[in-house]
PDB file of C-alpha atoms and ligand atoms in Angstrom:
ATOM      1  CA  UNK Q   1      15.759  15.957  -6.256  1.00 85.00           C
ATOM      2  CA  UNK Q   2      14.998  12.232  -6.100  1.00 95.00           C
ATOM      3  CA  UNK Q   3      12.209  11.093  -3.793  1.00 97.00           C
ATOM      4  CA  UNK Q   4      13.781   7.675  -3.216  1.00 98.00           C
ATOM      5  CA  UNK Q   5      17.196   6.264  -2.357  1.00 98.00           C
ATOM      6  CA  UNK Q   6      18.236   2.969  -3.957  1.00 98.00           C
ATOM      7  CA  UNK Q   7      21.055   0.510  -3.427  1.00 98.00           C
ATOM      8  CA  UNK Q   8      22.001  -2.958  -4.694  1.00 98.00           C
ATOM      9  CA  UNK Q   9      24.263  -5.448  -3.010  1.00 97.00           C
ATOM     10  CA  UNK Q  10      24.627  -9.230  -3.474  1.00 95.00           C
ATOM     11  CA  UNK Q  11      21.522  -9.433  -5.706  1.00 98.00           C
ATOM     12  CA  UNK Q  12      19.434  -7.629  -3.068  1.00 98.00           C
ATOM     13  CA  UNK Q  13      17.914  -4.292  -4.150  1.00 98.00           C
ATOM     14  CA  UNK Q  14      16.850  -1.673  -1.616  1.00 98.00           C
ATOM     15  CA  UNK Q  15      14.323   1.115  -2.234  1.00 98.00           C
ATOM     16  CA  UNK Q  16      14.038   3.775   0.482  1.00 98.00           C
ATOM     17  CA  UNK Q  17      10.941   5.965   0.092  1.00 98.00           C
ATOM     18  CA  UNK Q  18      12.460   9.292   1.075  1.00 98.00           C
ATOM     19  CA  UNK Q  19       9.867  12.028   0.562  1.00 98.00           C
ATOM     20  CA  UNK Q  20       9.832  12.719   4.272  1.00 97.00           C
ATOM     21  CA  UNK Q  21       8.462  16.271   3.913  1.00 97.00           C
ATOM     22  CA  UNK Q  22       5.215  14.736   2.662  1.00 98.00           C
ATOM     23  CA  UNK Q  23       5.475  11.632   4.890  1.00 98.00           C
ATOM     24  CA  UNK Q  24       6.090   9.459   1.827  1.00 98.00           C
ATOM     25  CA  UNK Q  25       2.658  10.270   0.416  1.00 98.00           C
ATOM     26  CA  UNK Q  26       2.298   8.003  -2.621  1.00 98.00           C
ATOM     27  CA  UNK Q  27       2.410  10.703  -5.288  1.00 98.00           C
ATOM     28  CA  UNK Q  28       2.677   9.953  -8.985  1.00 98.00           C
ATOM     29  CA  UNK Q  29       6.242  11.277  -8.904  1.00 98.00           C
ATOM     30  CA  UNK Q  30       7.351   8.988  -6.062  1.00 98.00           C
ATOM     31  CA  UNK Q  31       5.563   5.982  -7.565  1.00 98.00           C
ATOM     32  CA  UNK Q  32       7.134   6.613 -10.977  1.00 98.00           C
ATOM     33  CA  UNK Q  33      10.590   6.580  -9.399  1.00 98.00           C
ATOM     34  CA  UNK Q  34       9.847   3.319  -7.588  1.00 98.00           C
ATOM     35  CA  UNK Q  35       8.483   1.561 -10.681  1.00 98.00           C
ATOM     36  CA  UNK Q  36      11.427   2.716 -12.819  1.00 98.00           C
ATOM     37  CA  UNK Q  37      13.837   1.262 -10.241  1.00 98.00           C
ATOM     38  CA  UNK Q  38      11.875  -2.001 -10.056  1.00 98.00           C
ATOM     39  CA  UNK Q  39      12.248  -2.325 -13.846  1.00 98.00           C
ATOM     40  CA  UNK Q  40      15.986  -1.658 -13.515  1.00 98.00           C
ATOM     41  CA  UNK Q  41      16.263  -4.227 -10.696  1.00 98.00           C
ATOM     42  CA  UNK Q  42      14.514  -6.752 -12.976  1.00 98.00           C
ATOM     43  CA  UNK Q  43      17.044  -6.018 -15.741  1.00 98.00           C
ATOM     44  CA  UNK Q  44      19.901  -6.472 -13.271  1.00 97.00           C
ATOM     45  CA  UNK Q  45      18.579  -9.856 -12.124  1.00 97.00           C
ATOM     46  CA  UNK Q  46      17.938  -8.665  -8.561  1.00 98.00           C
ATOM     47  CA  UNK Q  47      16.599 -11.633  -6.558  1.00 98.00           C
ATOM     48  CA  UNK Q  48      15.058  -9.861  -3.560  1.00 98.00           C
ATOM     49  CA  UNK Q  49      13.908  -6.275  -2.966  1.00 98.00           C
ATOM     50  CA  UNK Q  50      13.627  -4.463   0.377  1.00 99.00           C
ATOM     51  CA  UNK Q  51      11.078  -1.607   0.388  1.00 98.00           C
ATOM     52  CA  UNK Q  52      11.434   0.774   3.334  1.00 98.00           C
ATOM     53  CA  UNK Q  53      11.457   4.342   4.600  1.00 98.00           C
ATOM     54  CA  UNK Q  54      14.504   5.991   6.244  1.00 98.00           C
ATOM     55  CA  UNK Q  55      15.613   4.269   9.476  1.00 97.00           C
ATOM     56  CA  UNK Q  56      13.849   5.722  12.503  1.00 96.00           C
ATOM     57  CA  UNK Q  57      10.988   7.230  10.482  1.00 97.00           C
ATOM     58  CA  UNK Q  58       7.708   8.043  12.261  1.00 98.00           C
ATOM     59  CA  UNK Q  59       5.681   7.506   9.060  1.00 98.00           C
ATOM     60  CA  UNK Q  60       6.423   4.661   6.600  1.00 98.00           C
ATOM     61  CA  UNK Q  61       3.883   6.092   4.156  1.00 98.00           C
ATOM     62  CA  UNK Q  62       0.940   8.480   4.537  1.00 98.00           C
ATOM     63  CA  UNK Q  63      -0.881   6.678   1.736  1.00 97.00           C
ATOM     64  CA  UNK Q  64      -2.246   8.011  -1.539  1.00 96.00           C
ATOM     65  CA  UNK Q  65      -1.247  11.620  -2.171  1.00 97.00           C
ATOM     66  CA  UNK Q  66      -4.573  13.243  -1.317  1.00 95.00           C
ATOM     67  CA  UNK Q  67      -3.754  16.284  -3.454  1.00 95.00           C
ATOM     68  CA  UNK Q  68      -3.738  13.961  -6.467  1.00 95.00           C
ATOM     69  CA  UNK Q  69      -7.144  12.394  -5.802  1.00 93.00           C
ATOM     70  CA  UNK Q  70      -9.478  13.618  -8.563  1.00 90.00           C
ATOM     71  CA  UNK Q  71     -12.497  15.855  -7.851  1.00 85.00           C
ATOM     72  CA  UNK Q  72     -15.876  14.173  -7.564  1.00 80.00           C
ATOM     73  CA  UNK Q  73     -17.323  12.460 -10.593  1.00 80.00           C
ATOM     74  CA  UNK Q  74     -14.194  10.546 -11.503  1.00 85.00           C
ATOM     75  CA  UNK Q  75     -13.147   7.156 -10.164  1.00 88.00           C
ATOM     76  CA  UNK Q  76     -10.337   8.084  -7.700  1.00 86.00           C
ATOM     77  CA  UNK Q  77      -8.776   4.626  -7.794  1.00 87.00           C
ATOM     78  CA  UNK Q  78      -9.082   3.481 -11.378  1.00 87.00           C
ATOM     79  CA  UNK Q  79      -6.826   0.994 -13.151  1.00 88.00           C
ATOM     80  CA  UNK Q  80      -4.304   3.647 -14.237  1.00 90.00           C
ATOM     81  CA  UNK Q  81      -4.161   5.380 -10.843  1.00 93.00           C
ATOM     82  CA  UNK Q  82      -0.477   5.481  -9.781  1.00 95.00           C
ATOM     83  CA  UNK Q  83      -1.267   3.636  -6.526  1.00 95.00           C
ATOM     84  CA  UNK Q  84      -2.849   0.772  -8.491  1.00 94.00           C
ATOM     85  CA  UNK Q  85       0.164   0.768 -10.856  1.00 96.00           C
ATOM     86  CA  UNK Q  86       2.535   0.457  -7.864  1.00 97.00           C
ATOM     87  CA  UNK Q  87       0.532  -2.356  -6.235  1.00 95.00           C
ATOM     88  CA  UNK Q  88       0.625  -4.342  -9.487  1.00 96.00           C
ATOM     89  CA  UNK Q  89       4.345  -3.602  -9.989  1.00 98.00           C
ATOM     90  CA  UNK Q  90       5.127  -5.078  -6.563  1.00 98.00           C
ATOM     91  CA  UNK Q  91       2.810  -8.062  -6.983  1.00 97.00           C
ATOM     92  CA  UNK Q  92       4.154  -8.817 -10.471  1.00 98.00           C
ATOM     93  CA  UNK Q  93       7.852  -8.220  -9.708  1.00 98.00           C
ATOM     94  CA  UNK Q  94       9.521 -11.590 -10.440  1.00 98.00           C
ATOM     95  CA  UNK Q  95      11.256 -11.837  -7.048  1.00 98.00           C
ATOM     96  CA  UNK Q  96      10.134 -11.394  -3.430  1.00 98.00           C
ATOM     97  CA  UNK Q  97       9.624  -7.847  -2.161  1.00 98.00           C
ATOM     98  CA  UNK Q  98      10.192  -7.538   1.590  1.00 98.00           C
ATOM     99  CA  UNK Q  99       8.560  -4.629   3.420  1.00 98.00           C
ATOM    100  CA  UNK Q 100      10.767  -3.292   6.233  1.00 99.00           C
ATOM    101  CA  UNK Q 101       8.246  -1.270   8.218  1.00 98.00           C
ATOM    102  CA  UNK Q 102       8.915   1.437  10.787  1.00 98.00           C
ATOM    103  CA  UNK Q 103       6.399   4.114  11.720  1.00 98.00           C
ATOM    104  CA  UNK Q 104       2.783   4.606  10.721  1.00 98.00           C
ATOM    105  CA  UNK Q 105       1.387   3.003   7.562  1.00 98.00           C
ATOM    106  CA  UNK Q 106      -1.712   4.867   6.304  1.00 98.00           C
ATOM    107  CA  UNK Q 107      -4.387   4.239   3.712  1.00 95.00           C
ATOM    108  CA  UNK Q 108      -3.001   3.100   0.395  1.00 95.00           C
ATOM    109  CA  UNK Q 109       0.355   2.670   2.174  1.00 97.00           C
ATOM    110  CA  UNK Q 110      -1.175  -0.351   3.918  1.00 96.00           C
ATOM    111  CA  UNK Q 111      -2.080  -1.825   0.587  1.00 94.00           C
ATOM    112  CA  UNK Q 112       1.450  -1.227  -0.715  1.00 97.00           C
ATOM    113  CA  UNK Q 113       2.881  -2.966   2.368  1.00 97.00           C
ATOM    114  CA  UNK Q 114       0.363  -5.816   2.028  1.00 95.00           C
ATOM    115  CA  UNK Q 115       1.200  -6.198  -1.660  1.00 95.00           C
ATOM    116  CA  UNK Q 116       4.725  -7.082  -0.535  1.00 97.00           C
ATOM    117  CA  UNK Q 117       5.572 -10.738  -0.065  1.00 98.00           C
ATOM    118  CA  UNK Q 118       7.084 -10.639   3.427  1.00 98.00           C
ATOM    119  CA  UNK Q 119       6.436  -7.950   6.043  1.00 98.00           C
ATOM    120  CA  UNK Q 120       8.651  -7.221   9.039  1.00 98.00           C
ATOM    121  CA  UNK Q 121       7.726  -4.335  11.349  1.00 98.00           C
ATOM    122  CA  UNK Q 122       9.032  -2.678  14.487  1.00 98.00           C
ATOM    123  CA  UNK Q 123       6.869  -2.799  17.637  1.00 98.00           C
ATOM    124  CA  UNK Q 124       5.986   0.908  17.234  1.00 98.00           C
ATOM    125  CA  UNK Q 125       4.627   0.555  13.683  1.00 98.00           C
ATOM    126  CA  UNK Q 126       0.876   0.871  13.099  1.00 98.00           C
ATOM    127  CA  UNK Q 127      -1.493   0.157  10.183  1.00 98.00           C
ATOM    128  CA  UNK Q 128      -4.551   2.276   9.338  1.00 97.00           C
ATOM    129  CA  UNK Q 129      -6.859   1.804   6.334  1.00 95.00           C
ATOM    130  CA  UNK Q 130      -8.557   5.146   5.824  1.00 94.00           C
ATOM    131  CA  UNK Q 131     -10.970   5.509   2.856  1.00 94.00           C
ATOM    132  CA  UNK Q 132     -13.846   6.131   5.279  1.00 96.00           C
ATOM    133  CA  UNK Q 133     -11.921   9.038   6.834  1.00 94.00           C
ATOM    134  CA  UNK Q 134     -11.816  10.798   3.473  1.00 93.00           C
ATOM    135  CA  UNK Q 135     -15.063   9.600   1.941  1.00 93.00           C
ATOM    136  CA  UNK Q 136     -13.178   7.579  -0.676  1.00 92.00           C
ATOM    137  CA  UNK Q 137     -14.783   4.529  -2.338  1.00 90.00           C
ATOM    138  CA  UNK Q 138     -12.293   1.674  -2.171  1.00 90.00           C
ATOM    139  CA  UNK Q 139     -11.843  -0.295  -5.386  1.00 87.00           C
ATOM    140  CA  UNK Q 140     -12.233  -3.998  -6.142  1.00 87.00           C
ATOM    141  CA  UNK Q 141      -8.504  -4.771  -6.304  1.00 86.00           C
ATOM    142  CA  UNK Q 142      -7.881  -2.984  -3.031  1.00 88.00           C
ATOM    143  CA  UNK Q 143     -10.663  -4.813  -1.226  1.00 91.00           C
ATOM    144  CA  UNK Q 144      -9.386  -8.117  -2.623  1.00 87.00           C
ATOM    145  CA  UNK Q 145      -5.845  -7.398  -1.367  1.00 85.00           C
ATOM    146  CA  UNK Q 146      -7.273  -6.724   2.091  1.00 87.00           C
ATOM    147  CA  UNK Q 147      -9.610  -9.761   2.030  1.00 88.00           C
ATOM    148  CA  UNK Q 148      -6.660 -11.982   1.139  1.00 88.00           C
ATOM    149  CA  UNK Q 149      -4.632 -10.612   4.023  1.00 89.00           C
ATOM    150  CA  UNK Q 150      -7.036  -9.868   6.859  1.00 91.00           C
ATOM    151  CA  UNK Q 151      -9.962 -11.834   8.407  1.00 92.00           C
ATOM    152  CA  UNK Q 152     -13.221 -10.100   7.419  1.00 94.00           C
ATOM    153  CA  UNK Q 153     -14.246  -8.817  10.900  1.00 95.00           C
ATOM    154  CA  UNK Q 154     -10.857  -7.143  11.308  1.00 94.00           C
ATOM    155  CA  UNK Q 155     -10.861  -5.772   7.741  1.00 94.00           C
ATOM    156  CA  UNK Q 156     -14.333  -4.317   8.458  1.00 96.00           C
ATOM    157  CA  UNK Q 157     -13.134  -2.812  11.753  1.00 96.00           C
ATOM    158  CA  UNK Q 158     -10.129  -1.207  10.020  1.00 95.00           C
ATOM    159  CA  UNK Q 159     -12.196   0.056   7.064  1.00 96.00           C
ATOM    160  CA  UNK Q 160     -15.130   1.323   9.173  1.00 97.00           C
ATOM    161  CA  UNK Q 161     -13.115   2.947  11.995  1.00 97.00           C
ATOM    162  CA  UNK Q 162     -10.109   4.119   9.912  1.00 96.00           C
ATOM    163  CA  UNK Q 163      -8.182   3.725  13.178  1.00 97.00           C
ATOM    164  CA  UNK Q 164      -4.616   2.318  13.339  1.00 97.00           C
ATOM    165  CA  UNK Q 165      -3.997  -1.196  14.638  1.00 97.00           C
ATOM    166  CA  UNK Q 166      -0.702  -2.074  16.367  1.00 96.00           C
ATOM    167  CA  UNK Q 167       1.848  -4.512  14.956  1.00 97.00           C
ATOM    168  CA  UNK Q 168       1.049  -6.937  17.794  1.00 97.00           C
ATOM    169  CA  UNK Q 169      -2.462  -7.367  16.361  1.00 96.00           C
ATOM    170  CA  UNK Q 170      -1.119  -7.469  12.788  1.00 96.00           C
ATOM    171  CA  UNK Q 171       1.252 -10.276  13.830  1.00 97.00           C
ATOM    172  CA  UNK Q 172      -1.534 -12.206  15.593  1.00 96.00           C
ATOM    173  CA  UNK Q 173      -3.581 -11.957  12.407  1.00 93.00           C
ATOM    174  CA  UNK Q 174      -0.715 -13.135  10.240  1.00 94.00           C
ATOM    175  CA  UNK Q 175      -0.733  -9.833   8.328  1.00 95.00           C
ATOM    176  CA  UNK Q 176       2.969  -9.419   9.090  1.00 97.00           C
ATOM    177  CA  UNK Q 177       5.624 -12.116   9.373  1.00 98.00           C
ATOM    178  CA  UNK Q 178       7.731 -10.765  12.273  1.00 98.00           C
ATOM    179  CA  UNK Q 179       8.054  -7.918  14.783  1.00 98.00           C
ATOM    180  CA  UNK Q 180      11.681  -6.899  15.331  1.00 98.00           C
ATOM    181  CA  UNK Q 181      13.078  -3.997  17.377  1.00 98.00           C
ATOM    182  CA  UNK Q 182      14.443  -1.005  15.454  1.00 98.00           C
ATOM    183  CA  UNK Q 183      18.055  -1.942  16.299  1.00 98.00           C
ATOM    184  CA  UNK Q 184      17.658  -5.466  14.912  1.00 98.00           C
ATOM    185  CA  UNK Q 185      15.174  -5.157  12.052  1.00 98.00           C
ATOM    186  CA  UNK Q 186      17.689  -4.288   9.311  1.00 98.00           C
ATOM    187  CA  UNK Q 187      19.955  -7.276   9.994  1.00 98.00           C
ATOM    188  CA  UNK Q 188      16.920  -9.563  10.268  1.00 98.00           C
ATOM    189  CA  UNK Q 189      15.303  -8.431   7.005  1.00 98.00           C
ATOM    190  CA  UNK Q 190      18.551  -8.612   5.030  1.00 98.00           C
ATOM    191  CA  UNK Q 191      19.183 -12.036   6.591  1.00 98.00           C
ATOM    192  CA  UNK Q 192      15.826 -13.221   5.191  1.00 98.00           C
ATOM    193  CA  UNK Q 193      16.704 -11.681   1.821  1.00 98.00           C
ATOM    194  CA  UNK Q 194      20.063 -13.511   1.824  1.00 98.00           C
ATOM    195  CA  UNK Q 195      18.282 -16.855   2.296  1.00 98.00           C
ATOM    196  CA  UNK Q 196      15.965 -16.022  -0.630  1.00 98.00           C
ATOM    197  CA  UNK Q 197      18.832 -14.951  -2.877  1.00 98.00           C
ATOM    198  CA  UNK Q 198      20.661 -18.247  -2.237  1.00 98.00           C
ATOM    199  CA  UNK Q 199      17.661 -20.239  -3.551  1.00 98.00           C
ATOM    200  CA  UNK Q 200      16.496 -20.815  -7.119  1.00 98.00           C
ATOM    201  CA  UNK Q 201      15.273 -17.497  -8.574  1.00 98.00           C
ATOM    202  CA  UNK Q 202      13.264 -19.274 -11.271  1.00 98.00           C
ATOM    203  CA  UNK Q 203      11.437 -21.520  -8.791  1.00 98.00           C
ATOM    204  CA  UNK Q 204      10.710 -18.553  -6.525  1.00 98.00           C
ATOM    205  CA  UNK Q 205       9.531 -16.212  -9.300  1.00 98.00           C
ATOM    206  CA  UNK Q 206       7.188 -18.883 -10.709  1.00 98.00           C
ATOM    207  CA  UNK Q 207       5.768 -19.719  -7.268  1.00 98.00           C
ATOM    208  CA  UNK Q 208       5.254 -16.001  -6.550  1.00 98.00           C
ATOM    209  CA  UNK Q 209       3.300 -15.569  -9.815  1.00 98.00           C
ATOM    210  CA  UNK Q 210       1.310 -18.798  -9.246  1.00 98.00           C
ATOM    211  CA  UNK Q 211       0.295 -17.585  -5.764  1.00 96.00           C
ATOM    212  CA  UNK Q 212      -0.658 -14.162  -7.183  1.00 94.00           C
ATOM    213  CA  UNK Q 213      -2.869 -15.756  -9.835  1.00 95.00           C
ATOM    214  CA  UNK Q 214      -4.458 -18.226  -7.420  1.00 94.00           C
ATOM    215  CA  UNK Q 215      -5.103 -15.608  -4.703  1.00 91.00           C
ATOM    216  CA  UNK Q 216      -6.767 -13.236  -7.170  1.00 87.00           C
ATOM    217  CA  UNK Q 217      -8.783 -15.990  -8.892  1.00 88.00           C
ATOM    218  CA  UNK Q 218     -12.394 -14.966  -8.275  1.00 85.00           C
ATOM    219  CA  UNK Q 219     -15.389 -15.640 -10.486  1.00 85.00           C
ATOM    220  CA  UNK Q 220     -16.969 -12.204 -10.853  1.00 87.00           C
ATOM    221  CA  UNK Q 221     -20.095 -12.047 -12.979  1.00 93.00           C
ATOM    222  CA  UNK Q 222     -20.703  -8.957 -15.141  1.00 93.00           C
ATOM    223  CA  UNK Q 223     -23.714  -8.191 -12.896  1.00 94.00           C
ATOM    224  CA  UNK Q 224     -21.517  -8.327  -9.772  1.00 92.00           C
ATOM    225  CA  UNK Q 225     -18.857  -6.119 -11.405  1.00 91.00           C
ATOM    226  CA  UNK Q 226     -21.410  -3.563 -12.564  1.00 93.00           C
ATOM    227  CA  UNK Q 227     -23.076  -3.565  -9.125  1.00 94.00           C
ATOM    228  CA  UNK Q 228     -19.692  -2.924  -7.451  1.00 92.00           C
ATOM    229  CA  UNK Q 229     -18.887  -0.083  -9.848  1.00 92.00           C
ATOM    230  CA  UNK Q 230     -22.344   1.409  -9.406  1.00 93.00           C
ATOM    231  CA  UNK Q 231     -21.952   1.358  -5.621  1.00 94.00           C
ATOM    232  CA  UNK Q 232     -18.573   3.068  -5.891  1.00 94.00           C
ATOM    233  CA  UNK Q 233     -19.968   5.755  -8.212  1.00 93.00           C
ATOM    234  CA  UNK Q 234     -22.529   6.681  -5.560  1.00 94.00           C
ATOM    235  CA  UNK Q 235     -19.582   7.527  -3.294  1.00 94.00           C
ATOM    236  CA  UNK Q 236     -17.220   9.294  -5.673  1.00 93.00           C
ATOM    237  CA  UNK Q 237     -20.157  11.335  -7.065  1.00 94.00           C
ATOM    238  CA  UNK Q 238     -21.121  12.389  -3.527  1.00 94.00           C
ATOM    239  CA  UNK Q 239     -20.826  15.636  -1.601  1.00 95.00           C
ATOM    240  CA  UNK Q 240     -19.165  13.593   1.146  1.00 95.00           C
ATOM    241  CA  UNK Q 241     -16.266  12.670  -1.154  1.00 95.00           C
ATOM    242  CA  UNK Q 242     -15.819  16.348  -1.975  1.00 95.00           C
ATOM    243  CA  UNK Q 243     -16.016  17.193   1.761  1.00 96.00           C
ATOM    244  CA  UNK Q 244     -13.392  14.559   2.562  1.00 96.00           C
ATOM    245  CA  UNK Q 245     -10.874  16.092   0.174  1.00 95.00           C
ATOM    246  CA  UNK Q 246     -11.716  19.681   1.159  1.00 96.00           C
ATOM    247  CA  UNK Q 247     -11.399  18.948   4.883  1.00 96.00           C
ATOM    248  CA  UNK Q 248      -7.969  17.387   4.298  1.00 95.00           C
ATOM    249  CA  UNK Q 249      -6.816  20.412   2.326  1.00 95.00           C
ATOM    250  CA  UNK Q 250      -8.204  22.774   4.998  1.00 96.00           C
ATOM    251  CA  UNK Q 251      -6.622  20.632   7.754  1.00 96.00           C
ATOM    252  CA  UNK Q 252      -9.920  20.253   9.632  1.00 97.00           C
ATOM    253  CA  UNK Q 253     -12.218  17.386  10.624  1.00 96.00           C
ATOM    254  CA  UNK Q 254     -14.666  16.409   7.857  1.00 96.00           C
ATOM    255  CA  UNK Q 255     -18.412  16.955   8.372  1.00 97.00           C
ATOM    256  CA  UNK Q 256     -20.026  14.076   6.444  1.00 97.00           C
ATOM    257  CA  UNK Q 257     -23.766  14.441   5.692  1.00 96.00           C
ATOM    258  CA  UNK Q 258     -24.320  11.032   4.104  1.00 94.00           C
ATOM    259  CA  UNK Q 259     -25.015  12.366   0.619  1.00 93.00           C
TER     260      UNK Q 259
HETATM  261  O1  LIG B 301       1.185  21.045   5.194  1.00 57.06           O
HETATM  262  P1  LIG B 301       2.388  20.535   4.419  1.00 57.06           P
HETATM  263  O2  LIG B 301       2.519  21.085   3.034  1.00 57.06           O
HETATM  264  O3  LIG B 301       3.669  20.545   5.223  1.00 57.06           O
HETATM  265  O4  LIG B 301       2.098  18.956   4.152  1.00 57.06           O
HETATM  266  C1  LIG B 301       1.839  18.112   5.247  1.00 57.06           C
HETATM  267  C2  LIG B 301       0.725  17.177   4.843  1.00 57.06           C
HETATM  268  O5  LIG B 301      -0.299  17.802   4.101  1.00 57.06           O
HETATM  269  C3  LIG B 301       1.473  16.205   3.969  1.00 57.06           C
HETATM  270  N1  LIG B 301       0.748  14.930   3.888  1.00 57.06           N
HETATM  271  C4  LIG B 301       0.127  14.492   2.776  1.00 57.06           C
HETATM  272  N2  LIG B 301       0.002  15.054   1.556  1.00 57.06           N
HETATM  273  C5  LIG B 301      -0.715  14.349   0.636  1.00 57.06           C
HETATM  274  N3  LIG B 301      -1.293  13.157   0.892  1.00 57.06           N
HETATM  275  C6  LIG B 301      -1.164  12.565   2.098  1.00 57.06           C
HETATM  276  N4  LIG B 301      -1.712  11.372   2.307  1.00 57.06           N
HETATM  277  C7  LIG B 301      -0.436  13.255   3.108  1.00 57.06           C
HETATM  278  N5  LIG B 301      -0.146  13.001   4.421  1.00 57.06           N
HETATM  279  C8  LIG B 301       0.584  14.031   4.860  1.00 57.06           C
HETATM  280  O6  LIG B 301       2.726  16.011   4.600  1.00 57.06           O
HETATM  281  C9  LIG B 301       3.048  17.192   5.380  1.00 57.06           C
HETATM  282  C10 LIG B 301       3.305  16.761   6.801  1.00 57.06           C
HETATM  283  O7  LIG B 301       2.077  16.255   7.263  1.00 57.06           O
HETATM  284  P2  LIG B 301       1.672  16.387   8.808  1.00 57.06           P
HETATM  285  O8  LIG B 301       2.045  17.738   9.294  1.00 57.06           O
HETATM  286  O9  LIG B 301       0.266  15.926   8.938  1.00 57.06           O
HETATM  287  O10 LIG B 301       2.664  15.311   9.482  1.00 57.06           O
HETATM  288  P3  LIG B 301       2.494  14.604  10.916  1.00 57.06           P
HETATM  289  O11 LIG B 301       3.786  13.945  11.172  1.00 57.06           O
HETATM  290  O12 LIG B 301       1.932  15.564  11.907  1.00 57.06           O
HETATM  291  O13 LIG B 301       1.373  13.493  10.676  1.00 57.06           O
HETATM  292  C11 LIG B 301       1.675  12.407   9.839  1.00 57.06           C
HETATM  293  C12 LIG B 301       0.344  11.711   9.442  1.00 57.06           C
HETATM  294  C13 LIG B 301       0.631  10.618   8.405  1.00 57.06           C
HETATM  295  C14 LIG B 301      -0.324  11.097  10.706  1.00 57.06           C
HETATM  296  C15 LIG B 301      -0.589  12.799   8.847  1.00 57.06           C
HETATM  297  O14 LIG B 301       0.126  13.484   7.826  1.00 57.06           O
HETATM  298  C16 LIG B 301      -1.826  12.181   8.227  1.00 57.06           C
HETATM  299  O15 LIG B 301      -2.765  11.767   8.935  1.00 57.06           O
HETATM  300  N6  LIG B 301      -1.816  12.074   6.874  1.00 57.06           N
HETATM  301  C17 LIG B 301      -2.954  11.504   6.133  1.00 57.06           C
HETATM  302  C18 LIG B 301      -2.993   9.982   6.307  1.00 57.06           C
HETATM  303  C19 LIG B 301      -4.162   9.435   5.492  1.00 57.06           C
HETATM  304  O16 LIG B 301      -5.340   9.622   5.840  1.00 57.06           O
HETATM  305  N7  LIG B 301      -3.884   8.798   4.372  1.00 57.06           N
HETATM  306  C20 LIG B 301      -4.854   8.261   3.435  1.00 57.06           C
HETATM  307  C21 LIG B 301      -4.715   8.988   2.098  1.00 57.06           C
HETATM  308  S1  LIG B 301      -5.982   8.491   0.985  1.00 57.06           S
HETATM  309  C22 LIG B 301      -5.508   6.905   0.560  1.00 57.06           C
HETATM  310  O17 LIG B 301      -4.448   6.441   0.902  1.00 57.06           O
HETATM  311  C23 LIG B 301      -6.452   6.059  -0.230  1.00 57.06           C
HETATM  312  C24 LIG B 301      -7.161   6.780  -1.302  1.00 57.06           C
HETATM  313  S2  LIG B 301      -7.607   5.325   0.842  1.00 57.06           S
HETATM  314  O18 LIG B 301      -8.054   6.412   1.731  1.00 57.06           O
HETATM  315  O19 LIG B 301      -8.688   4.807   0.048  1.00 57.06           O
HETATM  316  O20 LIG B 301      -6.924   4.337   1.587  1.00 57.06           O
END
């Protein structure tokens, strides 16, 4: 049974993440379906994509599928990790991807939403970035996505507390473009998409790629890269990382010891 629902109309493609039983946890299976559809949309010349969950959902995405995070000793968010593959697929898709957000957005789900080009959320939506809750070491690309989207003090608050922030704060920070009520958000998002579709797809796809390249342009020395990787290894080699995954599986609060 498919984990997503897709539709195309007037050069606008829609992807509904529909694995509601697992709160749209970003499993390899769900991500594979999304990336296959993005490739098909590219073939079809789709000029705007809307990424959403079912209307009225309480959870847009619960983030990385925790059951697929590797045991300690292996980088849990390496280049080939499905979540990283999805982030790149959205960022490199040659047309704008609009996130239509209802419900809670958790962990890697925030990064997926923030990888989108335009974000519109209902007043009830929330955003929580949660590696600290699970003892997960965030990766360079993920931190860069957040740093490009969120002022550092707020990014630190979200990373260190792992607590959700409301859409009102996300709007104030410029993390999302609009807040629209649930009974108006569909028409508003598809109205934005219609404006995009009526403009030059070549101009838009080139500007999107230029902005992606410019926003990720950072001079990182080999020493800096190796230091970052070394710091991350301390975490994913730790007992705390193992405790984070075990506590999730056992549906209990983690007891982190700091080693
Ligand atoms: O017990 P069953 O089999 O019915 O499954 C439950 C949950 O285990 C499952 N589920 C997940 N499975 C894998 N990975 C997940 N992230 C995940 N989240 C949920 O879905 C079934 C229903 O979950 P339940 O009963 O908790 O639903 P709820 O409506 O009471 O609560 C919804 C949530 C989203 C508030 C709750 O499920 C939750 O807190 N989920 C975990 C959110 C989270 O911490 N995500 C971060 C994942 S790690 C990640 O994204 C990155 C690696 S990082 O941390 O670095 O950002």
